[in-house]
Tab-separated table of C-alpha atoms in Angstrom:
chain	number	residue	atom	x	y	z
A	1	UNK	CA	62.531	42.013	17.111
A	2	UNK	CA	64.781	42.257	13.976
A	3	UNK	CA	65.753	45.716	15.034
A	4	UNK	CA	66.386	44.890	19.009
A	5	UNK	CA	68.820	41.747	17.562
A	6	UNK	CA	70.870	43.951	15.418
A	7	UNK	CA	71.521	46.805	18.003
A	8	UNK	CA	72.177	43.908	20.682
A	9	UNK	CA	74.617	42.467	18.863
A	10	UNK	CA	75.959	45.483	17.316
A	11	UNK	CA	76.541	47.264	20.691
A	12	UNK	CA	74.735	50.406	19.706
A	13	UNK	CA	71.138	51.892	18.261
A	14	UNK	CA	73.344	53.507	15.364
A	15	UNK	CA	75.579	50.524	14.349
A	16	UNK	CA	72.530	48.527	14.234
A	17	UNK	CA	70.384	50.978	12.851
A	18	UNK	CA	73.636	50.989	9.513
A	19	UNK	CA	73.100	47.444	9.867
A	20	UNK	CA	69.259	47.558	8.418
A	21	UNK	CA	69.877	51.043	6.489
A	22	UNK	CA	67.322	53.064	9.013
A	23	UNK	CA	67.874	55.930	10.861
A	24	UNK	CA	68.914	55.834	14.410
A	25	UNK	CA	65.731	57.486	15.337
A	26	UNK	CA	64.004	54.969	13.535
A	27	UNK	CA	65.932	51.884	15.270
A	28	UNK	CA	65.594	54.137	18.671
A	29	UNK	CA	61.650	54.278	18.303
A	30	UNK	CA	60.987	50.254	17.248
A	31	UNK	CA	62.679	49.223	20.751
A	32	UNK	CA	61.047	51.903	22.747
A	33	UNK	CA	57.868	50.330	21.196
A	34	UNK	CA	59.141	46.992	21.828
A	35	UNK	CA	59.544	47.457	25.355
A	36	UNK	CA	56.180	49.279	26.199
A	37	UNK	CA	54.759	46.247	24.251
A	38	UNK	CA	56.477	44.313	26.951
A	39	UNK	CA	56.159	46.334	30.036
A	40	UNK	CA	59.785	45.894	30.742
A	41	UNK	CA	63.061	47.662	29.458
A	42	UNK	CA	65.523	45.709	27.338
A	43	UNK	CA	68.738	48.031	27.611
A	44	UNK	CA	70.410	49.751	30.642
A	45	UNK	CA	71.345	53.289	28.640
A	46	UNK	CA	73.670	55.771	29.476
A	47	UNK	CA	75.239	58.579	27.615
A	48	UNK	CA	78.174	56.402	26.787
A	49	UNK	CA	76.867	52.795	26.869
A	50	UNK	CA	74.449	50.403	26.109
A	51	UNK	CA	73.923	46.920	27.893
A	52	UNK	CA	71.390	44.336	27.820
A	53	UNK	CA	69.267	44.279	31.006
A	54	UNK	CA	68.797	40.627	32.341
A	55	UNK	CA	65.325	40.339	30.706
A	56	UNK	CA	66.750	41.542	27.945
A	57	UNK	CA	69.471	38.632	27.775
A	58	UNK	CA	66.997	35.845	27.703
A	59	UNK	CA	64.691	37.682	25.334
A	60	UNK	CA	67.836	38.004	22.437
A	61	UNK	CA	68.266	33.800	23.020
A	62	UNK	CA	65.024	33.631	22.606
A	63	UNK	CA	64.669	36.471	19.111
A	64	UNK	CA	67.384	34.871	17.606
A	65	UNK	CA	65.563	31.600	17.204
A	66	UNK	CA	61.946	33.131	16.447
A	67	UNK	CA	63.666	34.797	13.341
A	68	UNK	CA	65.186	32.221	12.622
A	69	UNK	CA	61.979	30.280	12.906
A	70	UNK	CA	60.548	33.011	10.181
A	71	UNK	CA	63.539	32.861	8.095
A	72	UNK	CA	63.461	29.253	7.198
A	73	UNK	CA	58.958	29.397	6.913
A	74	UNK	CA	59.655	32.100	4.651
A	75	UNK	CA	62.606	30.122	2.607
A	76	UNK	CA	60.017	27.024	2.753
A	77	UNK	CA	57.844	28.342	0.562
A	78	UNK	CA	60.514	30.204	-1.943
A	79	UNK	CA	62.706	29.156	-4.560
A	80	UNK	CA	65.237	29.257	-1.720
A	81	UNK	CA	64.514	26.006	-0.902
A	82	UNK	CA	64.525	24.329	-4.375
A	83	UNK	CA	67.759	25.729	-5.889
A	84	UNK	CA	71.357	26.694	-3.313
A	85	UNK	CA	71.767	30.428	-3.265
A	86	UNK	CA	73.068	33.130	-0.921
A	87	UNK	CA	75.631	32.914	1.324
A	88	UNK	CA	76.163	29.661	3.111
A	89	UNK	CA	78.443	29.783	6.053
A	90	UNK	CA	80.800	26.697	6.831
A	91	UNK	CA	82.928	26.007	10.159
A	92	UNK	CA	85.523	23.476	10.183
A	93	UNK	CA	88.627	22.727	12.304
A	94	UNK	CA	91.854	23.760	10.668
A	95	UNK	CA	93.413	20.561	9.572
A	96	UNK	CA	90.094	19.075	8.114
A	97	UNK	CA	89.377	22.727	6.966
A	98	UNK	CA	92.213	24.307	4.793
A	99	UNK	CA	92.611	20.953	2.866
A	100	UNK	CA	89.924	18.406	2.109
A	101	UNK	CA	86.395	21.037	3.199
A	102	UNK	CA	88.324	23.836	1.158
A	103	UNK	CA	88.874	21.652	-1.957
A	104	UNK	CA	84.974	20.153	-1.748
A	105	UNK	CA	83.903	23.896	-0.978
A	106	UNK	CA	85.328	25.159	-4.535
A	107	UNK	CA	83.859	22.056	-6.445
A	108	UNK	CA	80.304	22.544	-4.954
A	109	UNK	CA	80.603	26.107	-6.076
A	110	UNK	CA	80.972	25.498	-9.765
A	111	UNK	CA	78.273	23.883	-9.569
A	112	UNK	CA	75.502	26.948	-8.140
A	113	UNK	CA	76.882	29.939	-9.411
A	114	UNK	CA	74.579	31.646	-7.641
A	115	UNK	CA	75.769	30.908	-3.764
A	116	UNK	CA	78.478	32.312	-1.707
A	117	UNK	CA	80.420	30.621	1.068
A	118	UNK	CA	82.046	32.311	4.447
A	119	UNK	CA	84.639	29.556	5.802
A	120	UNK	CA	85.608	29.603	9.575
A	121	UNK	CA	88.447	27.503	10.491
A	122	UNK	CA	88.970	27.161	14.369
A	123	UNK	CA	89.565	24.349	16.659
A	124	UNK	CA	87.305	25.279	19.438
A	125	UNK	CA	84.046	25.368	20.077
A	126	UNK	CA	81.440	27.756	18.618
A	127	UNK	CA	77.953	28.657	18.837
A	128	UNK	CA	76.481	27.792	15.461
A	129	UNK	CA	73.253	29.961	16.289
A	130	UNK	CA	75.290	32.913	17.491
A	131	UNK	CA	77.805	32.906	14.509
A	132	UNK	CA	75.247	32.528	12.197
A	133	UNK	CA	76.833	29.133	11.098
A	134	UNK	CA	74.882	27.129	8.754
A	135	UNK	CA	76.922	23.998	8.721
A	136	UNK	CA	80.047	23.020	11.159
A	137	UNK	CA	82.488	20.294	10.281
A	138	UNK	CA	83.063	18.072	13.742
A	139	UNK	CA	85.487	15.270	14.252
A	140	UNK	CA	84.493	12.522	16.871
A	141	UNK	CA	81.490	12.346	19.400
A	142	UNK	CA	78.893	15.521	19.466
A	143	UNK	CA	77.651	16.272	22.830
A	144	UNK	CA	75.390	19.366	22.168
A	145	UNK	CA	71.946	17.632	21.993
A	146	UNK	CA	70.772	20.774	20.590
A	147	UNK	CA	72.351	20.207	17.308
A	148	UNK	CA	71.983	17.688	15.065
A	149	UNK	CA	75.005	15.354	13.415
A	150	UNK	CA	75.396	13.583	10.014
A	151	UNK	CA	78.078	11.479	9.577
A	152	UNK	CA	79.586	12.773	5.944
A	153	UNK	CA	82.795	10.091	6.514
A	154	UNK	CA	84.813	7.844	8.742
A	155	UNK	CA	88.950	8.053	8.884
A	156	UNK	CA	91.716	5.427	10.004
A	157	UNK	CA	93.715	7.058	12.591
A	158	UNK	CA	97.191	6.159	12.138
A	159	UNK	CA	100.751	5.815	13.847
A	160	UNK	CA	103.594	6.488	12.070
A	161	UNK	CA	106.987	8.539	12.118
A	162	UNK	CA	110.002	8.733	9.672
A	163	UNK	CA	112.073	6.215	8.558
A	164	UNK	CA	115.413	7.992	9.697
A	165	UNK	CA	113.471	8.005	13.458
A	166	UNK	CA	112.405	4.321	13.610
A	167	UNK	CA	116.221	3.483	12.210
A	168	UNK	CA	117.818	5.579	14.803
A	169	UNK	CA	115.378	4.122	17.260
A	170	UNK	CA	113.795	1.475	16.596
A	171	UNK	CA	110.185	0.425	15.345
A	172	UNK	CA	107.623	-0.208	18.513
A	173	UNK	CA	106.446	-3.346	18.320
A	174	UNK	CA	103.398	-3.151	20.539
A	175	UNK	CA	101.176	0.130	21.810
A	176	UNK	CA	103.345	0.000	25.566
A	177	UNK	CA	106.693	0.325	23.456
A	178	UNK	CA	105.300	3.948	23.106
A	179	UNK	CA	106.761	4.762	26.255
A	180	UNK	CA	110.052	4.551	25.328
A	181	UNK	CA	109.362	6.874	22.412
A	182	UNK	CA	108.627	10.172	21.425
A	183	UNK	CA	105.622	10.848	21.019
A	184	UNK	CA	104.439	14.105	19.135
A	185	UNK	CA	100.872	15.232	20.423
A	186	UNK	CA	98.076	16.596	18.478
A	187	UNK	CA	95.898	18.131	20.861
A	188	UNK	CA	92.719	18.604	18.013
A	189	UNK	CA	92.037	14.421	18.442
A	190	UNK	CA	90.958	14.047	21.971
A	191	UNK	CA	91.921	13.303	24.934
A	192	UNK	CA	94.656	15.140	25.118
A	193	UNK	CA	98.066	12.827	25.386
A	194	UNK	CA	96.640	9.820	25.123
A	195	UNK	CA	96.247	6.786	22.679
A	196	UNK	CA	94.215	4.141	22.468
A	197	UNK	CA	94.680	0.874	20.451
A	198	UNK	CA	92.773	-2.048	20.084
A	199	UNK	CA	93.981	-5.100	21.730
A	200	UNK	CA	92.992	-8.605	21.584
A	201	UNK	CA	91.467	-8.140	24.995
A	202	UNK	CA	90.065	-4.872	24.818
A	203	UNK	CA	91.204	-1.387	23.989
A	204	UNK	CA	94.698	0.009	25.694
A	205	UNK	CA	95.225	3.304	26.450
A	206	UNK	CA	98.698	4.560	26.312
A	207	UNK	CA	99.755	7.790	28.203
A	208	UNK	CA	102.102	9.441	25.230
A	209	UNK	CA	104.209	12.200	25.269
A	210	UNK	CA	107.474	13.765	23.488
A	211	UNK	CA	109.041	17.302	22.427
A	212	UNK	CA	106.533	18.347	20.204
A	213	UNK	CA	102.896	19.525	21.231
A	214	UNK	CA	99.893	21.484	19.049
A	215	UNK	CA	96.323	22.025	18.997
A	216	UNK	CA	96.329	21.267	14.962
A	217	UNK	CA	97.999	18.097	13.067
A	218	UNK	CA	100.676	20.021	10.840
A	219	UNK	CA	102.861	20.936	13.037
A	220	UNK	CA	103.407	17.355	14.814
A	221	UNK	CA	103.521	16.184	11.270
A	222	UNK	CA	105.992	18.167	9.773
A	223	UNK	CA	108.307	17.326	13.151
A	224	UNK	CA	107.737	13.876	12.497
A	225	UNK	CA	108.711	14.193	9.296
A	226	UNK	CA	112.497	15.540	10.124
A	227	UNK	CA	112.716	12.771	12.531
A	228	UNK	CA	111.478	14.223	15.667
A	229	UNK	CA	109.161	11.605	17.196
A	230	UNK	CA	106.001	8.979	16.286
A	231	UNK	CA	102.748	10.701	15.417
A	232	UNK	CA	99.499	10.054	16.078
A	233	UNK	CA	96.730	11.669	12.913
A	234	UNK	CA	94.265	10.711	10.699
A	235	UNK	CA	95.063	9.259	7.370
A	236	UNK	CA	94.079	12.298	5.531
A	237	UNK	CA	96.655	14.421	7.034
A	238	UNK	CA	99.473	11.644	6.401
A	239	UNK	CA	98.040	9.988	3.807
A	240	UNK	CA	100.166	11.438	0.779
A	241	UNK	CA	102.988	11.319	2.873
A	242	UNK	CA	103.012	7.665	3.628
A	243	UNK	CA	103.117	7.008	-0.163
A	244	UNK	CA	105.475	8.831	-0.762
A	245	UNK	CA	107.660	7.161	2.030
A	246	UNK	CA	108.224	10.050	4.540
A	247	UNK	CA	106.094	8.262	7.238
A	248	UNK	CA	105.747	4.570	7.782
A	249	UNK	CA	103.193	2.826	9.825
A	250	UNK	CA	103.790	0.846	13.058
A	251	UNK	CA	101.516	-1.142	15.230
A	252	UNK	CA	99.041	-1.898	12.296
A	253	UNK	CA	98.183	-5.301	14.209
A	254	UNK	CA	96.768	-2.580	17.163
A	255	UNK	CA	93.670	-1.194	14.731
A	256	UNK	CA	93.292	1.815	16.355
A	257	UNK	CA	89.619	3.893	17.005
A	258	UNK	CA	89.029	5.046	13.726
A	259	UNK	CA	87.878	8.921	13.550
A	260	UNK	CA	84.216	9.847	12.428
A	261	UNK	CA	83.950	13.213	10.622
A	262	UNK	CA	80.194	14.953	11.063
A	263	UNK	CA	78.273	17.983	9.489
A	264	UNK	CA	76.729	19.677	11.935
A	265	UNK	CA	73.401	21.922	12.431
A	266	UNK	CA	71.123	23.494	14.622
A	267	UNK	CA	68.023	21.705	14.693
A	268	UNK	CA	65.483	23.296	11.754
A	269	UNK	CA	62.205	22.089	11.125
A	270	UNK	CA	63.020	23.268	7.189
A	271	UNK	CA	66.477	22.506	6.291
A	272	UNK	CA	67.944	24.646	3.244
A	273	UNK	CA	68.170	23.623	-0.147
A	274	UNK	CA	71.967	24.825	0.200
A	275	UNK	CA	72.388	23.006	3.527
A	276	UNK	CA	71.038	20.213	2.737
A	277	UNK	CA	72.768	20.295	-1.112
A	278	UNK	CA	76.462	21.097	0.360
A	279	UNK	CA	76.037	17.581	3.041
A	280	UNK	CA	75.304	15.356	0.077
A	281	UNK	CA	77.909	16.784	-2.076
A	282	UNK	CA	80.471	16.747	0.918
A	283	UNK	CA	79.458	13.088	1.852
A	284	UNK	CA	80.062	11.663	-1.507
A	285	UNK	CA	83.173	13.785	-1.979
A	286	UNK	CA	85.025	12.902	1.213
A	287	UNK	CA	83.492	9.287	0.735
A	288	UNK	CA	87.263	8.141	-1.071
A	289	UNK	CA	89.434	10.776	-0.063
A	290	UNK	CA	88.822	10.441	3.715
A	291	UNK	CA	87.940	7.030	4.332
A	292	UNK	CA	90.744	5.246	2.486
A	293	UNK	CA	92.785	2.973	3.994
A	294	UNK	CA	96.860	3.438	3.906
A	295	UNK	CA	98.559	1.417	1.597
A	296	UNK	CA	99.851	-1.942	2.402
């Protein structure tokens, strides 16, 4: 089965047969074996391609979680499971990612010398199983019931823009007084081009927009910074900036949704001693660095 995933994956019997240092023969004779074992073929073959049949489709879903089954009985009952080692690999989205999961990534590995860590930074989804992804870093609601969520830290989302805007054009006094503005969009907190803020009857939803649009928060914060528009992020993207008095905050009378941050797995009957290590350490690192408030 270990064989048949590798040369699935790896598109051929000889990158996959690299892939467990065997010979190509060798990798060739395992899935001919495997497939009289199940009275079916797994690959359509031809001279100058290989493709997965439609039995073989459904029975790589299905390898891919028996080894991984295997993999964590075997890491049950080994030192594994005691003490973080090996490679761990993290997803996160790119704002969230390259600043506060980066810095908490390089003070978890002083401590456990003897673990490695592969960082993916996208906004979109991914398949944890397929990637190989031991732990993904999700802002907001999770929908895949086949995953389970921790909650590692909760973030104020916050409006604000520059002073130099808000004095050539005035501060909005309530969430409608958006509409009048611009609005710079960041795509990564959902839905798309709208904001919500909490009234005294209920939550409002404003439909925003302005000059400035992105799938990450950087962007839309560096506009807002030269005076392009009113943003939209969480505090730990703007938080060092409001100190320092290149963004103010407006409507703080509206307290706005705030923005749960999760670590993410696939569900695992054993869960890894480095798994399991790197979600306490994140929780009680993010704990005042995240979840701060901005200054009065």
């Amino acid at each position: 089965m270990n064989v048949f995933v590798r040369v699935a994956n790896a598109g051929s019997f000889a990158a996959g047969a690299r892939e467990l240092d065997i010979s190509r023969a060798m990798a060739t004779k395992h899935i001919m074996s495997l497939e009289s074992d199940l009275g079916t073929r797994l690959f359509n073959r031809t001279t100058r391609s290989l493709s997965l049949t439609d039995v073989g489709i459904s029975y790589l879903e299905r390898c891919q979680h028996v080894l991984t089954e295997v993999e964590e009985m075997e890491a049950a009952v080994t030192h594994l499971q005691t003490e973080p080692r090996g490679l761990l690999r993290i997803s996160a989205p790119y704002g969230i990612g390259s600043t506060h999961i980066s810095r908490a990534v390089t003070e978890f590995l002083k401590l456990y010398p003897d673990l490695t860590v592969e960082m993916i930074l996208q906004n979109g989804p991914m398949d944890l199983v397929d990637e190989g992804v031991d732990v993904a870093i999700c802002l907001g609601t999770l929908d895949d019931s086949s995953l389970v969520a921790r909650k590692v830290a909760t973030s104020l989302l916050v409006a604000c823009g520059s002073p130099e805007y808000f004095a050539e054009h005035g501060v909005p006094q309530t969430p409608q007084d958006l509409l009048n503005h611009s609005c710079l969009v960041n795509w990564a907190v959902a839905p798309k081009d709208k904001w919500r803020f909490k009234t005294e009857t209920g939550y409002t939803v404003i439909n925003v927009s302005g000059r400035v649009k992105a799938n990450v928060g950087e962007p839309v914060r560096i506009a807002a910074i030269n005076g392009l528009g009113v943003i939209m992020l969480p505090f730990y993207i703007v938080g060092r900036d409001i100190e320092k008095g290149k963004l103010k905050v407006v409507l703080e009378d509206y307290l706005l949704p705030p923005l749960d941050v999760y670590a993410v797995y696939p569900h695992r009957k054993y869960l890894s001693a480095k798994v399991k290590s790197f979600m306490d350490f994140l929780q009680e690192w993010l704990e005042h660095r995240v979840s701060m408030p901005p200054p009065e």
